[in-house]
Amino acid sequence: MKYEIMMSCGHEDTVELFGKEKERDRKIEYFKIHGLCKECYRKKKEEETQKEGLIFNATVLPYINEKDGSILLSVWFSGDTKPHKDEIKSLGNYSWSERESADDWYSFQLPTLCWNKIIKLDSLEEEIIKATSIGAKSMVADSGLFAEVHYRIALERQKEWREKKEKIDLIKKPAVPEVLKGCTWNQKIYGKAGNYSIYPNGDKKLITDEQAEEIKNYLTLKEEYRKKVNEIKNA
Ligand SMILES: [Zn+2]
């Protein structure tokens, strides 16, 4: 049922109430004493946000950077972000998208949108300095059980990554033939004995039979190397 109630702020507002009559009456009484109309509520929230100032938040993500094993963080702004929108954008790579706090990962509620981005742990300090430079007043680290769990998962993944990296570093990488050093090429040898050629960086180059042999050998070793690395990576 809808009720017109004179709120505590002195403005009338329409409120929809459910439940038993006694329960509804109780709520109406509450609104009269403590309730705010929608406009006053909005203003109050706005004032609170302004008072809060700009807040920089960070949480550890439950995965790592597979290329270099870095622990990753999601960082975002909360609080009084509206007047800082352009400054936030100017910091680089921030996008208006779903917040990724640890609790958000396991929440069934609609996602909360915010200015956020993913960074490596070792650039956190730099990002904090940047955030401070546009007026961030406080830095908040995500806390709670889920945040703790994510951090542990990240550490575990990093440990596995390092162990694999150590094994991969032990495998001998085949030496690149002199003629191909620093070049990109399509990994094809053209022609026949006495008249072999390749296209390093897209330019035709005649090679000797010995060079062709060396390159063929290199390709075989490279394929073996790739297989061994993948075996470790997928273990
Ligand atoms: Zn009001």
PDB file of C-alpha atoms and ligand atoms in Angstrom:
ATOM      1  CA  MET A   1       0.000   0.000   0.000  1.00  0.00           C
ATOM      2  CA  LYS A   2       1.177   3.526  -0.725  1.00  0.00           C
ATOM      3  CA  TYR A   3       1.235   6.186   1.973  1.00  0.00           C
ATOM      4  CA  GLU A   4       1.795   9.922   1.915  1.00  0.00           C
ATOM      5  CA  ILE A   5       3.968  10.575   4.918  1.00  0.00           C
ATOM      6  CA  MET A   6       5.199  13.854   6.391  1.00  0.00           C
ATOM      7  CA  MET A   7       8.880  13.037   6.846  1.00  0.00           C
ATOM      8  CA  SER A   8      11.154  14.358   9.586  1.00  0.00           C
ATOM      9  CA  CYS A   9      12.624  16.878   7.138  1.00  0.00           C
ATOM     10  CA  GLY A  10       9.235  18.573   6.793  1.00  0.00           C
ATOM     11  CA  HIS A  11       8.507  17.339   3.254  1.00  0.00           C
ATOM     12  CA  GLU A  12       5.835  14.868   2.236  1.00  0.00           C
ATOM     13  CA  ASP A  13       6.837  11.779   0.336  1.00  0.00           C
ATOM     14  CA  THR A  14       5.122   8.648  -0.960  1.00  0.00           C
ATOM     15  CA  VAL A  15       6.267   5.379   0.523  1.00  0.00           C
ATOM     16  CA  GLU A  16       5.084   1.889  -0.350  1.00  0.00           C
ATOM     17  CA  LEU A  17       4.705  -0.364   2.655  1.00  0.00           C
ATOM     18  CA  PHE A  18       3.993  -4.073   2.943  1.00  0.00           C
ATOM     19  CA  GLY A  19       3.160  -6.413   5.775  1.00  0.00           C
ATOM     20  CA  LYS A  20       0.635  -6.389   8.599  1.00  0.00           C
ATOM     21  CA  GLU A  21      -1.132  -3.205   9.560  1.00  0.00           C
ATOM     22  CA  LYS A  22       0.637  -3.017  12.905  1.00  0.00           C
ATOM     23  CA  GLU A  23       3.964  -3.396  11.164  1.00  0.00           C
ATOM     24  CA  ARG A  24       3.041  -0.688   8.631  1.00  0.00           C
ATOM     25  CA  ASP A  25       1.980   1.708  11.400  1.00  0.00           C
ATOM     26  CA  ARG A  26       5.277   1.152  13.114  1.00  0.00           C
ATOM     27  CA  LYS A  27       7.157   2.012   9.932  1.00  0.00           C
ATOM     28  CA  ILE A  28       5.043   5.128   9.364  1.00  0.00           C
ATOM     29  CA  GLU A  29       5.895   6.325  12.869  1.00  0.00           C
ATOM     30  CA  TYR A  30       9.559   5.662  12.184  1.00  0.00           C
ATOM     31  CA  PHE A  31       9.480   7.740   8.964  1.00  0.00           C
ATOM     32  CA  LYS A  32       7.790  10.649  10.754  1.00  0.00           C
ATOM     33  CA  ILE A  33      10.606  10.799  13.270  1.00  0.00           C
ATOM     34  CA  HIS A  34      13.684   9.706  11.270  1.00  0.00           C
ATOM     35  CA  GLY A  35      12.687   9.518   7.590  1.00  0.00           C
ATOM     36  CA  LEU A  36      13.812  11.852   4.827  1.00  0.00           C
ATOM     37  CA  CYS A  37      12.036  12.647   1.575  1.00  0.00           C
ATOM     38  CA  LYS A  38      13.829  11.437  -1.573  1.00  0.00           C
ATOM     39  CA  GLU A  39      15.320  14.844  -2.322  1.00  0.00           C
ATOM     40  CA  CYS A  40      16.654  15.362   1.219  1.00  0.00           C
ATOM     41  CA  TYR A  41      17.960  11.800   1.263  1.00  0.00           C
ATOM     42  CA  ARG A  42      19.838  12.427  -1.979  1.00  0.00           C
ATOM     43  CA  LYS A  43      21.322  15.641  -0.574  1.00  0.00           C
ATOM     44  CA  LYS A  44      22.360  13.926   2.631  1.00  0.00           C
ATOM     45  CA  LYS A  45      24.094  11.146   0.690  1.00  0.00           C
ATOM     46  CA  GLU A  46      25.832  13.721  -1.480  1.00  0.00           C
ATOM     47  CA  GLU A  47      27.089  15.595   1.578  1.00  0.00           C
ATOM     48  CA  GLU A  48      28.336  12.365   3.120  1.00  0.00           C
ATOM     49  CA  THR A  49      30.190  11.496  -0.062  1.00  0.00           C
ATOM     50  CA  GLN A  50      31.778  14.944  -0.205  1.00  0.00           C
ATOM     51  CA  LYS A  51      32.845  14.679   3.400  1.00  0.00           C
ATOM     52  CA  GLU A  52      34.315  11.231   2.727  1.00  0.00           C
ATOM     53  CA  GLY A  53      36.468  12.671  -0.054  1.00  0.00           C
ATOM     54  CA  LEU A  54      38.142  10.656  -2.776  1.00  0.00           C
ATOM     55  CA  ILE A  55      39.185   7.160  -1.683  1.00  0.00           C
ATOM     56  CA  PHE A  56      41.692   4.881  -3.394  1.00  0.00           C
ATOM     57  CA  ASN A  57      41.021   1.155  -2.889  1.00  0.00           C
ATOM     58  CA  ALA A  58      43.034  -1.947  -3.697  1.00  0.00           C
ATOM     59  CA  THR A  59      42.424  -5.688  -3.604  1.00  0.00           C
ATOM     60  CA  VAL A  60      44.564  -8.662  -4.626  1.00  0.00           C
ATOM     61  CA  LEU A  61      43.124 -10.662  -7.531  1.00  0.00           C
ATOM     62  CA  PRO A  62      42.974 -14.488  -7.324  1.00  0.00           C
ATOM     63  CA  TYR A  63      45.201 -14.946 -10.395  1.00  0.00           C
ATOM     64  CA  ILE A  64      48.589 -13.708 -11.536  1.00  0.00           C
ATOM     65  CA  ASN A  65      50.230 -12.273 -14.629  1.00  0.00           C
ATOM     66  CA  GLU A  66      51.179 -15.444 -16.530  1.00  0.00           C
ATOM     67  CA  LYS A  67      53.954 -13.698 -18.428  1.00  0.00           C
ATOM     68  CA  ASP A  68      56.060 -12.499 -15.503  1.00  0.00           C
ATOM     69  CA  GLY A  69      54.405 -14.086 -12.452  1.00  0.00           C
ATOM     70  CA  SER A  70      53.385 -10.727 -10.971  1.00  0.00           C
ATOM     71  CA  ILE A  71      50.711 -10.537  -8.321  1.00  0.00           C
ATOM     72  CA  LEU A  72      47.860  -8.441  -9.673  1.00  0.00           C
ATOM     73  CA  LEU A  73      45.682  -5.913  -7.933  1.00  0.00           C
ATOM     74  CA  SER A  74      42.419  -4.338  -8.866  1.00  0.00           C
ATOM     75  CA  VAL A  75      42.442  -0.699  -7.782  1.00  0.00           C
ATOM     76  CA  TRP A  76      39.474   1.651  -7.831  1.00  0.00           C
ATOM     77  CA  PHE A  77      38.182   4.957  -6.607  1.00  0.00           C
ATOM     78  CA  SER A  78      35.212   5.371  -4.314  1.00  0.00           C
ATOM     79  CA  GLY A  79      33.709   8.209  -2.326  1.00  0.00           C
ATOM     80  CA  ASP A  80      33.610  11.606  -3.950  1.00  0.00           C
ATOM     81  CA  THR A  81      34.599  10.501  -7.463  1.00  0.00           C
ATOM     82  CA  LYS A  82      32.218  12.663  -9.482  1.00  0.00           C
ATOM     83  CA  PRO A  83      34.173  15.959  -9.383  1.00  0.00           C
ATOM     84  CA  HIS A  84      37.398  13.991 -10.029  1.00  0.00           C
ATOM     85  CA  LYS A  85      36.184  12.088 -13.067  1.00  0.00           C
ATOM     86  CA  ASP A  86      38.479  13.769 -15.618  1.00  0.00           C
ATOM     87  CA  GLU A  87      41.473  13.611 -13.318  1.00  0.00           C
ATOM     88  CA  ILE A  88      40.919   9.903 -12.732  1.00  0.00           C
ATOM     89  CA  LYS A  89      40.744   9.344 -16.478  1.00  0.00           C
ATOM     90  CA  SER A  90      43.959  11.320 -16.945  1.00  0.00           C
ATOM     91  CA  LEU A  91      45.828   8.892 -14.664  1.00  0.00           C
ATOM     92  CA  GLY A  92      45.652   6.298 -17.423  1.00  0.00           C
ATOM     93  CA  ASN A  93      43.900   2.979 -18.011  1.00  0.00           C
ATOM     94  CA  TYR A  94      41.044   3.515 -15.591  1.00  0.00           C
ATOM     95  CA  SER A  95      37.700   2.420 -16.982  1.00  0.00           C
ATOM     96  CA  TRP A  96      34.170   2.778 -15.698  1.00  0.00           C
ATOM     97  CA  SER A  97      33.388  -0.880 -15.108  1.00  0.00           C
ATOM     98  CA  GLU A  98      32.465  -3.506 -12.534  1.00  0.00           C
ATOM     99  CA  ARG A  99      34.189  -3.274  -9.203  1.00  0.00           C
ATOM    100  CA  GLU A 100      36.254  -6.381  -8.394  1.00  0.00           C
ATOM    101  CA  SER A 101      36.600  -6.339  -4.627  1.00  0.00           C
ATOM    102  CA  ALA A 102      36.972  -9.829  -3.171  1.00  0.00           C
ATOM    103  CA  ASP A 103      33.408  -9.709  -1.832  1.00  0.00           C
ATOM    104  CA  ASP A 104      32.143  -8.686  -5.277  1.00  0.00           C
ATOM    105  CA  TRP A 105      33.540 -11.938  -6.685  1.00  0.00           C
ATOM    106  CA  TYR A 106      31.157 -13.981  -4.569  1.00  0.00           C
ATOM    107  CA  SER A 107      28.219 -11.610  -4.519  1.00  0.00           C
ATOM    108  CA  PHE A 108      24.953 -12.302  -6.296  1.00  0.00           C
ATOM    109  CA  GLN A 109      23.977  -8.666  -6.189  1.00  0.00           C
ATOM    110  CA  LEU A 110      24.066  -6.436  -9.211  1.00  0.00           C
ATOM    111  CA  PRO A 111      27.660  -5.361  -9.884  1.00  0.00           C
ATOM    112  CA  THR A 112      28.794  -1.978  -8.596  1.00  0.00           C
ATOM    113  CA  LEU A 113      30.330   0.219 -11.254  1.00  0.00           C
ATOM    114  CA  CYS A 114      33.385   2.331 -10.493  1.00  0.00           C
ATOM    115  CA  TRP A 115      36.586   3.748 -11.992  1.00  0.00           C
ATOM    116  CA  ASN A 116      39.025   0.851 -11.788  1.00  0.00           C
ATOM    117  CA  LYS A 117      41.952  -0.872 -13.400  1.00  0.00           C
ATOM    118  CA  ILE A 118      44.282  -3.838 -12.914  1.00  0.00           C
ATOM    119  CA  ILE A 119      47.889  -3.182 -11.931  1.00  0.00           C
ATOM    120  CA  LYS A 120      50.923  -5.221 -10.909  1.00  0.00           C
ATOM    121  CA  LEU A 121      51.740  -5.268  -7.213  1.00  0.00           C
ATOM    122  CA  ASP A 122      55.094  -3.576  -7.757  1.00  0.00           C
ATOM    123  CA  SER A 123      53.442  -0.519  -9.295  1.00  0.00           C
ATOM    124  CA  LEU A 124      51.124   0.014  -6.330  1.00  0.00           C
ATOM    125  CA  GLU A 125      53.288   2.698  -4.792  1.00  0.00           C
ATOM    126  CA  GLU A 126      53.367   4.627  -8.032  1.00  0.00           C
ATOM    127  CA  GLU A 127      49.578   4.382  -8.339  1.00  0.00           C
ATOM    128  CA  ILE A 128      49.102   5.618  -4.784  1.00  0.00           C
ATOM    129  CA  ILE A 129      51.277   8.636  -5.527  1.00  0.00           C
ATOM    130  CA  LYS A 130      49.182   9.308  -8.633  1.00  0.00           C
ATOM    131  CA  ALA A 131      45.947   8.949  -6.671  1.00  0.00           C
ATOM    132  CA  THR A 132      47.223  11.330  -4.009  1.00  0.00           C
ATOM    133  CA  SER A 133      48.172  13.830  -6.694  1.00  0.00           C
ATOM    134  CA  ILE A 134      44.504  14.151  -7.743  1.00  0.00           C
ATOM    135  CA  GLY A 135      43.302  14.501  -4.178  1.00  0.00           C
ATOM    136  CA  ALA A 136      42.703  10.988  -2.832  1.00  0.00           C
ATOM    137  CA  LYS A 137      42.487  11.387   0.938  1.00  0.00           C
ATOM    138  CA  SER A 138      42.614   7.790   2.077  1.00  0.00           C
ATOM    139  CA  MET A 139      43.927   4.467   0.827  1.00  0.00           C
ATOM    140  CA  VAL A 140      41.878   1.430   1.692  1.00  0.00           C
ATOM    141  CA  ALA A 141      43.095  -2.150   1.370  1.00  0.00           C
ATOM    142  CA  ASP A 142      40.316  -4.656   0.790  1.00  0.00           C
ATOM    143  CA  SER A 143      39.932  -6.748   3.909  1.00  0.00           C
ATOM    144  CA  GLY A 144      37.912  -9.686   5.115  1.00  0.00           C
ATOM    145  CA  LEU A 145      37.884 -13.409   4.556  1.00  0.00           C
ATOM    146  CA  PHE A 146      37.508 -13.344   0.766  1.00  0.00           C
ATOM    147  CA  ALA A 147      40.278 -10.771   0.363  1.00  0.00           C
ATOM    148  CA  GLU A 148      42.530 -12.955   2.509  1.00  0.00           C
ATOM    149  CA  VAL A 149      41.650 -16.034   0.444  1.00  0.00           C
ATOM    150  CA  HIS A 150      42.387 -14.205  -2.822  1.00  0.00           C
ATOM    151  CA  TYR A 151      45.765 -13.115  -1.520  1.00  0.00           C
ATOM    152  CA  ARG A 152      46.645 -16.686  -0.566  1.00  0.00           C
ATOM    153  CA  ILE A 153      45.526 -17.975  -3.952  1.00  0.00           C
ATOM    154  CA  ALA A 154      47.705 -15.359  -5.674  1.00  0.00           C
ATOM    155  CA  LEU A 155      50.732 -16.296  -3.545  1.00  0.00           C
ATOM    156  CA  GLU A 156      50.193 -19.972  -4.309  1.00  0.00           C
ATOM    157  CA  ARG A 157      49.895 -19.274  -8.057  1.00  0.00           C
ATOM    158  CA  GLN A 158      53.057 -17.190  -7.928  1.00  0.00           C
ATOM    159  CA  LYS A 159      54.931 -19.959  -6.152  1.00  0.00           C
ATOM    160  CA  GLU A 160      53.843 -22.478  -8.813  1.00  0.00           C
ATOM    161  CA  TRP A 161      54.794 -20.013 -11.548  1.00  0.00           C
ATOM    162  CA  ARG A 162      58.278 -19.553 -10.080  1.00  0.00           C
ATOM    163  CA  GLU A 163      58.815 -23.277  -9.734  1.00  0.00           C
ATOM    164  CA  LYS A 164      57.859 -23.788 -13.371  1.00  0.00           C
ATOM    165  CA  LYS A 165      60.046 -20.880 -14.442  1.00  0.00           C
ATOM    166  CA  GLU A 166      63.022 -22.448 -12.685  1.00  0.00           C
ATOM    167  CA  LYS A 167      62.465 -25.711 -14.555  1.00  0.00           C
ATOM    168  CA  ILE A 168      62.029 -23.929 -17.870  1.00  0.00           C
ATOM    169  CA  ASP A 169      65.237 -21.935 -17.322  1.00  0.00           C
ATOM    170  CA  LEU A 170      67.122 -25.224 -16.979  1.00  0.00           C
ATOM    171  CA  ILE A 171      66.154 -26.346 -20.487  1.00  0.00           C
ATOM    172  CA  LYS A 172      68.752 -25.385 -23.023  1.00  0.00           C
ATOM    173  CA  LYS A 173      67.404 -22.923 -25.531  1.00  0.00           C
ATOM    174  CA  PRO A 174      68.658 -23.657 -29.086  1.00  0.00           C
ATOM    175  CA  ALA A 175      71.082 -21.053 -30.428  1.00  0.00           C
ATOM    176  CA  VAL A 176      69.685 -18.918 -33.236  1.00  0.00           C
ATOM    177  CA  PRO A 177      71.742 -19.306 -36.467  1.00  0.00           C
ATOM    178  CA  GLU A 178      73.780 -16.186 -37.248  1.00  0.00           C
ATOM    179  CA  VAL A 179      71.848 -15.501 -40.455  1.00  0.00           C
ATOM    180  CA  LEU A 180      68.551 -15.275 -38.535  1.00  0.00           C
ATOM    181  CA  LYS A 181      69.651 -13.310 -35.493  1.00  0.00           C
ATOM    182  CA  GLY A 182      67.368 -10.389 -34.744  1.00  0.00           C
ATOM    183  CA  CYS A 183      65.125 -11.224 -37.709  1.00  0.00           C
ATOM    184  CA  THR A 184      61.531 -12.234 -38.030  1.00  0.00           C
ATOM    185  CA  TRP A 185      60.947 -14.833 -40.696  1.00  0.00           C
ATOM    186  CA  ASN A 186      58.286 -17.291 -41.793  1.00  0.00           C
ATOM    187  CA  GLN A 187      60.325 -20.367 -40.761  1.00  0.00           C
ATOM    188  CA  LYS A 188      60.505 -21.668 -44.342  1.00  0.00           C
ATOM    189  CA  ILE A 189      63.472 -22.591 -46.491  1.00  0.00           C
ATOM    190  CA  TYR A 190      62.883 -22.285 -50.226  1.00  0.00           C
ATOM    191  CA  GLY A 191      64.659 -23.866 -53.193  1.00  0.00           C
ATOM    192  CA  LYS A 192      66.864 -26.932 -53.339  1.00  0.00           C
ATOM    193  CA  ALA A 193      70.453 -27.993 -52.677  1.00  0.00           C
ATOM    194  CA  GLY A 194      72.895 -25.498 -54.119  1.00  0.00           C
ATOM    195  CA  ASN A 195      70.185 -22.845 -54.382  1.00  0.00           C
ATOM    196  CA  TYR A 196      68.507 -22.431 -50.980  1.00  0.00           C
ATOM    197  CA  SER A 197      67.001 -19.151 -49.868  1.00  0.00           C
ATOM    198  CA  ILE A 198      65.099 -17.686 -46.917  1.00  0.00           C
ATOM    199  CA  TYR A 199      63.215 -14.435 -46.279  1.00  0.00           C
ATOM    200  CA  PRO A 200      64.506 -12.871 -43.056  1.00  0.00           C
ATOM    201  CA  ASN A 201      62.501  -9.680 -42.368  1.00  0.00           C
ATOM    202  CA  GLY A 202      60.710 -10.355 -45.653  1.00  0.00           C
ATOM    203  CA  ASP A 203      63.819  -9.903 -47.826  1.00  0.00           C
ATOM    204  CA  LYS A 204      65.120 -12.748 -49.956  1.00  0.00           C
ATOM    205  CA  LYS A 205      68.532 -14.045 -48.921  1.00  0.00           C
ATOM    206  CA  LEU A 206      70.487 -16.843 -50.585  1.00  0.00           C
ATOM    207  CA  ILE A 207      72.061 -19.297 -48.157  1.00  0.00           C
ATOM    208  CA  THR A 208      74.619 -22.072 -48.452  1.00  0.00           C
ATOM    209  CA  ASP A 209      73.688 -25.736 -48.034  1.00  0.00           C
ATOM    210  CA  GLU A 210      75.487 -25.712 -44.674  1.00  0.00           C
ATOM    211  CA  GLN A 211      73.411 -22.771 -43.515  1.00  0.00           C
ATOM    212  CA  ALA A 212      70.220 -24.500 -44.663  1.00  0.00           C
ATOM    213  CA  GLU A 213      71.250 -27.571 -42.696  1.00  0.00           C
ATOM    214  CA  GLU A 214      71.952 -25.480 -39.624  1.00  0.00           C
ATOM    215  CA  ILE A 215      68.561 -23.769 -39.889  1.00  0.00           C
ATOM    216  CA  LYS A 216      66.722 -27.085 -40.300  1.00  0.00           C
ATOM    217  CA  ASN A 217      68.487 -28.415 -37.248  1.00  0.00           C
ATOM    218  CA  TYR A 218      67.615 -25.248 -35.354  1.00  0.00           C
ATOM    219  CA  LEU A 219      63.922 -25.599 -36.220  1.00  0.00           C
ATOM    220  CA  THR A 220      63.891 -29.181 -34.932  1.00  0.00           C
ATOM    221  CA  LEU A 221      65.572 -28.176 -31.675  1.00  0.00           C
ATOM    222  CA  LYS A 222      63.252 -25.215 -31.324  1.00  0.00           C
ATOM    223  CA  GLU A 223      60.202 -27.453 -31.684  1.00  0.00           C
ATOM    224  CA  GLU A 224      61.592 -29.808 -29.049  1.00  0.00           C
ATOM    225  CA  TYR A 225      62.237 -26.877 -26.762  1.00  0.00           C
ATOM    226  CA  ARG A 226      58.696 -25.582 -27.262  1.00  0.00           C
ATOM    227  CA  LYS A 227      57.246 -29.010 -26.422  1.00  0.00           C
ATOM    228  CA  LYS A 228      59.289 -29.327 -23.241  1.00  0.00           C
ATOM    229  CA  VAL A 229      58.291 -25.847 -22.102  1.00  0.00           C
ATOM    230  CA  ASN A 230      54.622 -26.561 -22.757  1.00  0.00           C
ATOM    231  CA  GLU A 231      54.841 -29.827 -20.847  1.00  0.00           C
ATOM    232  CA  ILE A 232      56.054 -27.921 -17.805  1.00  0.00           C
ATOM    233  CA  LYS A 233      53.553 -25.140 -18.254  1.00  0.00           C
ATOM    234  CA  ASN A 234      50.625 -27.538 -18.544  1.00  0.00           C
ATOM    235  CA  ALA A 235      51.757 -29.855 -15.760  1.00  0.00           C
TER     236      ALA A 235
HETATM  237 ZN    ZN B   1      12.894  16.636   2.615  1.00  0.00          ZN
END
